[in-house]
CSV table of C-alpha atoms in Angstrom, one decimal:
chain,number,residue,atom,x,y,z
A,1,UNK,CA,-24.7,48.5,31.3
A,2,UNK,CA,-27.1,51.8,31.1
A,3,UNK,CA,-30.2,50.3,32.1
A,4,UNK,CA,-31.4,50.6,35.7
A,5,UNK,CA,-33.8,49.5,38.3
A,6,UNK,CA,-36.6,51.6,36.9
A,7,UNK,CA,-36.5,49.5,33.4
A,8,UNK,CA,-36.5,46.7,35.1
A,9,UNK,CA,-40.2,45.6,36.0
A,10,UNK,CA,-42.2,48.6,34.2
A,11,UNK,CA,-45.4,49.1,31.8
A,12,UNK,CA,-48.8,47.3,32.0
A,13,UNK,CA,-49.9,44.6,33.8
A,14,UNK,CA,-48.5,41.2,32.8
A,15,UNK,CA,-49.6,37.1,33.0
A,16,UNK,CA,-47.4,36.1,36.3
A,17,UNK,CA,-46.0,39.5,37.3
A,18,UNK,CA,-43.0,39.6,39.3
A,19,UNK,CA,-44.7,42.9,40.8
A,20,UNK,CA,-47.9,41.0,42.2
A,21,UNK,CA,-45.2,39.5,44.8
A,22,UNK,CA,-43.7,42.5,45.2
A,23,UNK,CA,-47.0,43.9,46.6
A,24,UNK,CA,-47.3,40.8,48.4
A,25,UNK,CA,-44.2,41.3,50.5
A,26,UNK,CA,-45.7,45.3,51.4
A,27,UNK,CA,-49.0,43.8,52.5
A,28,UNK,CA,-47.7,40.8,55.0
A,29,UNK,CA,-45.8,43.8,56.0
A,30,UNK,CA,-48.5,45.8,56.6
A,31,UNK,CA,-50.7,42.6,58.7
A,32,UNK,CA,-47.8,41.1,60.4
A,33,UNK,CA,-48.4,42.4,63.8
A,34,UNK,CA,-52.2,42.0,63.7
A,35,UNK,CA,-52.5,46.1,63.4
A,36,UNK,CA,-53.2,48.1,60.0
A,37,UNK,CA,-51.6,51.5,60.7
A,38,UNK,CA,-53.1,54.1,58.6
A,39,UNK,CA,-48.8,55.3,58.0
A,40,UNK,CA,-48.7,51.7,56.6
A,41,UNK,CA,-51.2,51.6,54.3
A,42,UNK,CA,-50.4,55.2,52.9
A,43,UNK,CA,-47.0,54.0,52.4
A,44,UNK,CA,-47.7,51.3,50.0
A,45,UNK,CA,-50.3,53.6,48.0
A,46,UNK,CA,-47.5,55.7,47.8
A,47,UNK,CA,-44.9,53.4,46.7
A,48,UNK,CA,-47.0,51.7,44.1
A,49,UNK,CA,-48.6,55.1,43.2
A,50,UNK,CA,-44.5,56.5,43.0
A,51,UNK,CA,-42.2,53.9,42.5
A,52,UNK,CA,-40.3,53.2,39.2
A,53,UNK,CA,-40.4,50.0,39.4
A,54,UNK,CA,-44.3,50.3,39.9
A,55,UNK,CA,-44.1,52.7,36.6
A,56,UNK,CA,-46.9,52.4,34.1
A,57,UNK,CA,-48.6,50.1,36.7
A,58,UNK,CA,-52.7,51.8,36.1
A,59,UNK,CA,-54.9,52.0,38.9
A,60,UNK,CA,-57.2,49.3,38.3
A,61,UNK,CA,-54.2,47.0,37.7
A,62,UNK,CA,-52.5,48.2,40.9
A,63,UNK,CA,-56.2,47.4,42.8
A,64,UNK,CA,-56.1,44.1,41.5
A,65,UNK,CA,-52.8,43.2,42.8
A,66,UNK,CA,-53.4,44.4,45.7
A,67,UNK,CA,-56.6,42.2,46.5
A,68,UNK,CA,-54.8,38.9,45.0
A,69,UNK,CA,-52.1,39.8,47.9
A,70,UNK,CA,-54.8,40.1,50.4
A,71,UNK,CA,-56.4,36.9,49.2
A,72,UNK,CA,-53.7,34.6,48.7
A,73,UNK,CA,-52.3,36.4,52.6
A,74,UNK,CA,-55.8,35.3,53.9
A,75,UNK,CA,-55.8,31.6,52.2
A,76,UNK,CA,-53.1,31.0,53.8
A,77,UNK,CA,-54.1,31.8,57.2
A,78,UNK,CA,-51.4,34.7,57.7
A,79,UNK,CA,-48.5,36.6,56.2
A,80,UNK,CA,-45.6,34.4,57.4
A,81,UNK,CA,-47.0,31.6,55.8
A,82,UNK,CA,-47.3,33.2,52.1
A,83,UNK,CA,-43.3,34.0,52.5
A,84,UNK,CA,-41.9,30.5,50.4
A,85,UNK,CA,-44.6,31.6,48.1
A,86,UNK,CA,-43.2,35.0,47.2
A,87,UNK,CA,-39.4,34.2,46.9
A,88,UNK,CA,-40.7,31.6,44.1
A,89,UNK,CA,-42.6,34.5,42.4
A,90,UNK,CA,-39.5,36.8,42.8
A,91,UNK,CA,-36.8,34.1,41.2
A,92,UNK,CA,-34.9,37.2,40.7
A,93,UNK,CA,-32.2,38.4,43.3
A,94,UNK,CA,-32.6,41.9,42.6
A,95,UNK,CA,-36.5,41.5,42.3
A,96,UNK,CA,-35.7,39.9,45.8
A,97,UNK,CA,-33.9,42.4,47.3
A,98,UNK,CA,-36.7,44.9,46.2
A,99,UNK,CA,-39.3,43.3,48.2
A,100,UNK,CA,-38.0,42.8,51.1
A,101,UNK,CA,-37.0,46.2,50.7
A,102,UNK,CA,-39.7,47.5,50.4
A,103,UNK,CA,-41.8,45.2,53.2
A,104,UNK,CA,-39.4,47.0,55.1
A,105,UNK,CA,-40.1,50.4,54.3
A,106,UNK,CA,-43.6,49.6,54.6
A,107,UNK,CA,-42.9,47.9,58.6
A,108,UNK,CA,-41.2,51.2,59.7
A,109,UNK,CA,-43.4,53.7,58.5
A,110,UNK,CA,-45.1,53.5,62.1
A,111,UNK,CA,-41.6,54.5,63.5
A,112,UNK,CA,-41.3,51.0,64.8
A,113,UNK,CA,-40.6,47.7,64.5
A,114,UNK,CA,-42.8,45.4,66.3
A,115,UNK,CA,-42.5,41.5,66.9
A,116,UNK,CA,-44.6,40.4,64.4
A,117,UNK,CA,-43.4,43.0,61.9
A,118,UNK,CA,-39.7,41.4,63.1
A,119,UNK,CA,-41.2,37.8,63.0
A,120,UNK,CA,-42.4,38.3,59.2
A,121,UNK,CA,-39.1,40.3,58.1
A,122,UNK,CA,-37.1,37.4,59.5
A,123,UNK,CA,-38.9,35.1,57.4
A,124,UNK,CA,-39.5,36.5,54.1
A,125,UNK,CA,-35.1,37.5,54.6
A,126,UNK,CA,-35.2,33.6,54.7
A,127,UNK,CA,-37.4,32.8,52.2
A,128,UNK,CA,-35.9,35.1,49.9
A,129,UNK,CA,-31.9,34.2,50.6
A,130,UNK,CA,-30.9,37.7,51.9
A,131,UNK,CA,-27.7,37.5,53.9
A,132,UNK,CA,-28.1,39.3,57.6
A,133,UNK,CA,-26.0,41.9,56.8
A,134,UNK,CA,-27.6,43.0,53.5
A,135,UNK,CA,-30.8,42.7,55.2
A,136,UNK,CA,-29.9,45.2,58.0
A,137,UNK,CA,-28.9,47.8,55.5
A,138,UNK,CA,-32.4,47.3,53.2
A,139,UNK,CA,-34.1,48.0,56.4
A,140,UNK,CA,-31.7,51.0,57.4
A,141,UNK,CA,-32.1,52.7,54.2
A,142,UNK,CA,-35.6,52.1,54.6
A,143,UNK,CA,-36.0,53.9,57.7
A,144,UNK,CA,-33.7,56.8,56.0
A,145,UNK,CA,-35.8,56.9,53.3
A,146,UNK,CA,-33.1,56.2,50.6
A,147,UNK,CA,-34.3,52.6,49.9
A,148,UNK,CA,-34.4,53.5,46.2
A,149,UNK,CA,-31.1,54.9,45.9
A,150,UNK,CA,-29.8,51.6,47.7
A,151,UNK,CA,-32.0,48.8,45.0
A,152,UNK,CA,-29.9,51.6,42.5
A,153,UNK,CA,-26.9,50.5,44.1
A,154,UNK,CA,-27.6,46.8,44.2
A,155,UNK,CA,-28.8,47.1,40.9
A,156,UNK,CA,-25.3,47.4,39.4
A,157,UNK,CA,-23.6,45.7,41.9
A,158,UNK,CA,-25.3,43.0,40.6
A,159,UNK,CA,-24.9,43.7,37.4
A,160,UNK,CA,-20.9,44.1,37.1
A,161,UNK,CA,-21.4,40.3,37.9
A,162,UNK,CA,-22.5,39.7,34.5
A,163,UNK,CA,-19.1,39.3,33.0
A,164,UNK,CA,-18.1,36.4,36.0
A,165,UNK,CA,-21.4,34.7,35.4
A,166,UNK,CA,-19.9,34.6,31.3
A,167,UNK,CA,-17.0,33.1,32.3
A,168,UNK,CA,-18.4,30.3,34.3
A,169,UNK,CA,-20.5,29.6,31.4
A,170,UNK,CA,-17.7,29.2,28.9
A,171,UNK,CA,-16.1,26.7,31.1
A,172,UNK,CA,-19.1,25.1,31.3
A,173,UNK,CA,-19.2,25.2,27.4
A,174,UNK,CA,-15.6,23.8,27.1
A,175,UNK,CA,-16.2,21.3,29.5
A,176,UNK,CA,-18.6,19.7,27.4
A,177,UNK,CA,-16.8,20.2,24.0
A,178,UNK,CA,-19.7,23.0,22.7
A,179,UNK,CA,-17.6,26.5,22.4
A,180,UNK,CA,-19.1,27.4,19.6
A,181,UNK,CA,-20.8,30.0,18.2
A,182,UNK,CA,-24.1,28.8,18.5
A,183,UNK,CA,-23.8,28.5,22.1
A,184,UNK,CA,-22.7,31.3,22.7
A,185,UNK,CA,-25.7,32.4,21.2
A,186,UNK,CA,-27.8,30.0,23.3
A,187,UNK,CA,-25.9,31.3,26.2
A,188,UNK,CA,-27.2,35.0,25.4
A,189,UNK,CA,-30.7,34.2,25.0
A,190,UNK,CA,-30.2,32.8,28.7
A,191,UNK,CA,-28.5,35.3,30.4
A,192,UNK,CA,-31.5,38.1,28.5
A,193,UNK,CA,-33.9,35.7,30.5
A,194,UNK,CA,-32.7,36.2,33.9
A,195,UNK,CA,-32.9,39.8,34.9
A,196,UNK,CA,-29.9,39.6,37.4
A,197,UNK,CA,-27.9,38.6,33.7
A,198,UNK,CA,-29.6,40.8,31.0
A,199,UNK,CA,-27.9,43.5,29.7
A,200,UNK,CA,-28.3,46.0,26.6
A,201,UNK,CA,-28.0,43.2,23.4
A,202,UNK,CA,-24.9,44.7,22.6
A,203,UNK,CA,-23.4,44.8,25.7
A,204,UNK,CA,-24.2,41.1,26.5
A,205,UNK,CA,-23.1,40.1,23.0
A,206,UNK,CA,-19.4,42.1,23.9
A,207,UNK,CA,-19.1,40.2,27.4
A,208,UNK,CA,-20.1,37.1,26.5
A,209,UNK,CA,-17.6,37.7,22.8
A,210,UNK,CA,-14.8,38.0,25.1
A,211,UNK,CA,-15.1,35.4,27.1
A,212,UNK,CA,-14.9,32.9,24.5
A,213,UNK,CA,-12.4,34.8,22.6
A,214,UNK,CA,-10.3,34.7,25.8
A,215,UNK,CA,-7.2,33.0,25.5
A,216,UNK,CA,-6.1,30.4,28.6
A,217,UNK,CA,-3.0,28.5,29.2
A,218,UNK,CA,-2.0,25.9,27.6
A,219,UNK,CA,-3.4,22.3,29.4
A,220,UNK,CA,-5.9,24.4,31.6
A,221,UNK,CA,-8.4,22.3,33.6
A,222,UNK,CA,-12.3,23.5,34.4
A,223,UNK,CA,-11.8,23.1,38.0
A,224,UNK,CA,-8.6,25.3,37.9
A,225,UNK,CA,-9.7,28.1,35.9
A,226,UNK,CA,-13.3,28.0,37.9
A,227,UNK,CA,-11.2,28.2,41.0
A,228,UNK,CA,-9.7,31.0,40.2
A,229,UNK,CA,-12.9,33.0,39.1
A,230,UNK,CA,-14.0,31.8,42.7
A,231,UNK,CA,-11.5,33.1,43.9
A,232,UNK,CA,-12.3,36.5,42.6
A,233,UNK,CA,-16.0,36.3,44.6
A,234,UNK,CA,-15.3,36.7,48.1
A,235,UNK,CA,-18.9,36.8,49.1
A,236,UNK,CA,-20.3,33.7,49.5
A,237,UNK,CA,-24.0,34.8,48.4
A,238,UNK,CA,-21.9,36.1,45.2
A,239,UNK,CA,-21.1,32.4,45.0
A,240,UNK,CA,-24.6,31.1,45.8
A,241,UNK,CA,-26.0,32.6,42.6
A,242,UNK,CA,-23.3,31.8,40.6
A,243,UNK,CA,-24.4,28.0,41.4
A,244,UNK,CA,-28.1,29.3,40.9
A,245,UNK,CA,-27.7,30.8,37.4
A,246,UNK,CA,-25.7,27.4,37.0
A,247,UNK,CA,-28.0,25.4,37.6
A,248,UNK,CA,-31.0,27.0,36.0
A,249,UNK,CA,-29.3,26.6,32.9
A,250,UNK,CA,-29.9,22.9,33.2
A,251,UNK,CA,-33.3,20.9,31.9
A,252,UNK,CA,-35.3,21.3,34.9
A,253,UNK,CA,-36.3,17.7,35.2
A,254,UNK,CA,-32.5,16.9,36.2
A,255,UNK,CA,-31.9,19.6,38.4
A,256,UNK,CA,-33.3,17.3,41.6
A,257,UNK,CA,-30.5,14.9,40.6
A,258,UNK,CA,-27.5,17.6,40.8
A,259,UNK,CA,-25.2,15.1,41.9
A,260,UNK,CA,-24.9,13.4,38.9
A,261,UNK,CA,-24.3,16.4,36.5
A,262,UNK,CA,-20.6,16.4,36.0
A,263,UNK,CA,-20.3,20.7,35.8
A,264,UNK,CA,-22.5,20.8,38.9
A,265,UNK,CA,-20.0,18.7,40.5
A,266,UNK,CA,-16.9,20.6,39.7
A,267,UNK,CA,-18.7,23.9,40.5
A,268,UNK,CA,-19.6,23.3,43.9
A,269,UNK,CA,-16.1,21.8,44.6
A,270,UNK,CA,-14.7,24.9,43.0
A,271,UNK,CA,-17.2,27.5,44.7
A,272,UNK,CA,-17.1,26.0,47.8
A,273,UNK,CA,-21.3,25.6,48.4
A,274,UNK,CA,-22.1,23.1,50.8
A,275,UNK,CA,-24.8,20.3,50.4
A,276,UNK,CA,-27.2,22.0,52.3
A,277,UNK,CA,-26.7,25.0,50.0
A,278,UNK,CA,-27.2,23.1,46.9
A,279,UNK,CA,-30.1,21.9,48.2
A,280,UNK,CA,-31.2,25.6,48.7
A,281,UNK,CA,-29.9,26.7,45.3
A,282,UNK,CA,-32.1,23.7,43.5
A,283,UNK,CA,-35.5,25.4,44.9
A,284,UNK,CA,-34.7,28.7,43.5
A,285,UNK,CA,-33.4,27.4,40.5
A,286,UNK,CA,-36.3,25.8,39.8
A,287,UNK,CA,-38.6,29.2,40.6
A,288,UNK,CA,-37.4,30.2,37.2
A,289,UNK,CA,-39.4,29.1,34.5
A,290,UNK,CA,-39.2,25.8,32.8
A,291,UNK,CA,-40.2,26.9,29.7
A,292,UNK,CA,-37.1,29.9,29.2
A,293,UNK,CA,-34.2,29.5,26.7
A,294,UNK,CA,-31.2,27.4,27.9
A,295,UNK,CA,-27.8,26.9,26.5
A,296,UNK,CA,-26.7,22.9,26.1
């Protein structure tokens, strides 16, 4: 679990990349309130020109990213409108969290927040499922300056929730008779898809190892053991992705239809998520792309 934040988007410019939206979020920052402030602008030179998750991003590539997120802002006839349409470009939580993050940075480089700028915060933190509270301290560090430390942070936060997310999957593996090897190795290929799951091969080989190798109690039910690894995720968005990563696994085509997958089911019953959450959780599950790996 060595890798961080500044492996996480870098090198050239890609079909689809995450970082165009990323850019996106910084420039509806920058036109929310009608004003360009020339603090505004430099501060999204500067954190393209600086930042690691920007790294190996050229010049010319930056340019072009930065004039698809002025068109696409302008197409849609302002910046609160092209919010919905970044959180499906950022699928990611921690590619989320960096964009917002950084809008922010970019908002409060005038030394103020303004209505609009508050306005287009409030509904890209929306858009993007960032919890009030975790919003306020993006924004804080943002005004401090330490936003990087705090995506470092959330980075591996994040991240020590890789060997939860294993566990959920092996009950969803027993529950429908397939703990075997080769799904285990299906289950790998799906977590290295999903940037909030990937780890180093051998690390996500070890995690995901153990939790199959892990020996439960004798007559143990899904809905009991995935209770209790509920009950070890207090924070409901914790539980929110859980159901996310859950249901992404799933052919997209029957994700719509969640009530009638049997796992689904049990996992919202276990995790506690709402109807209206699931609901939620089914448009961002279905940002990822349909084409990626997924276990049985």
């Amino acid at each position: 679990m060595e890798r961080s934040v500044k492996g996480l988007l870098g090198g050239g410019l890609r079909p689809n990349d995450p970082r165009r939206f990323l850019i996106e979020a910084m420039i509806g920052a920058m036109n929310a309130d009608g004003v360009v402030d020339p603090r505004e602008t430099q501060a999204v030179e500067r954190l393209i020109a600086s930042h690691p998750l920007f790294q190996g991003l050229g010049p010319a590539a930056a340019r072009t990213l930065i004039d698809l997120s002025n068109d696409a802002i302008q197409f849609a006839g302002n910046a609160f409108g092209r919010a919905p349409a970044i959180a499906k470009g950022l699928p990611a939580r921690i590619h989320r969290l960096a964009a917002y993050g950084m809008a922010a940075e970019v908002a409060v480089a005038d030394d103020q927040l303004v209505d609009g700028e508050l306005r287009y915060l409030e509904a890209l933190r929306i858009a993007l499922r960032i919890a009030p509270l975790e919003s306020e301290a993006l924004v804080g560090h943002a005004r401090t300056g330490q936003l990087g430390a705090y995506l470092e942070d959330r980075y591996h936060r994040i991240k020590t929730l890789v060997p939860v997310a294993a566990e959920v999957f092996v009950l969803r593996a027993l529950g429908r008779g397939m703990a075997t090897d080769d799904e285990r190795f299906r289950i790998r290929d799906f977590f290295a898809a999903i940037p909030d799951l990937a780890l180093s091969a051998d690390d996500l080989d070890g995690v995901l190892y153990q939790a199959f190798r892990r020996q439960r109690p004798p007559g143990a039910q899904v809905f009991g053991e995935l209770s209790q690894v509920a009950s070890t995720l207090p924070d409901p968005v914790d539980r929110y992705w859980m159901m996310v990563y859950t249901l992404v696994s799933e052919l997209p085509a029957t994700v719509p239809s969640w009530r009638v997958i049997p796992f689904t089911g049990v996992m919202q019953a276990a995790f506690q998520i709402t109807d209206t959450d699931m609901e939620l959780a089914v448009i961002d599950a279905l940002s990822f792309p349909a084409a990626m790996p997924r276990p049985h």
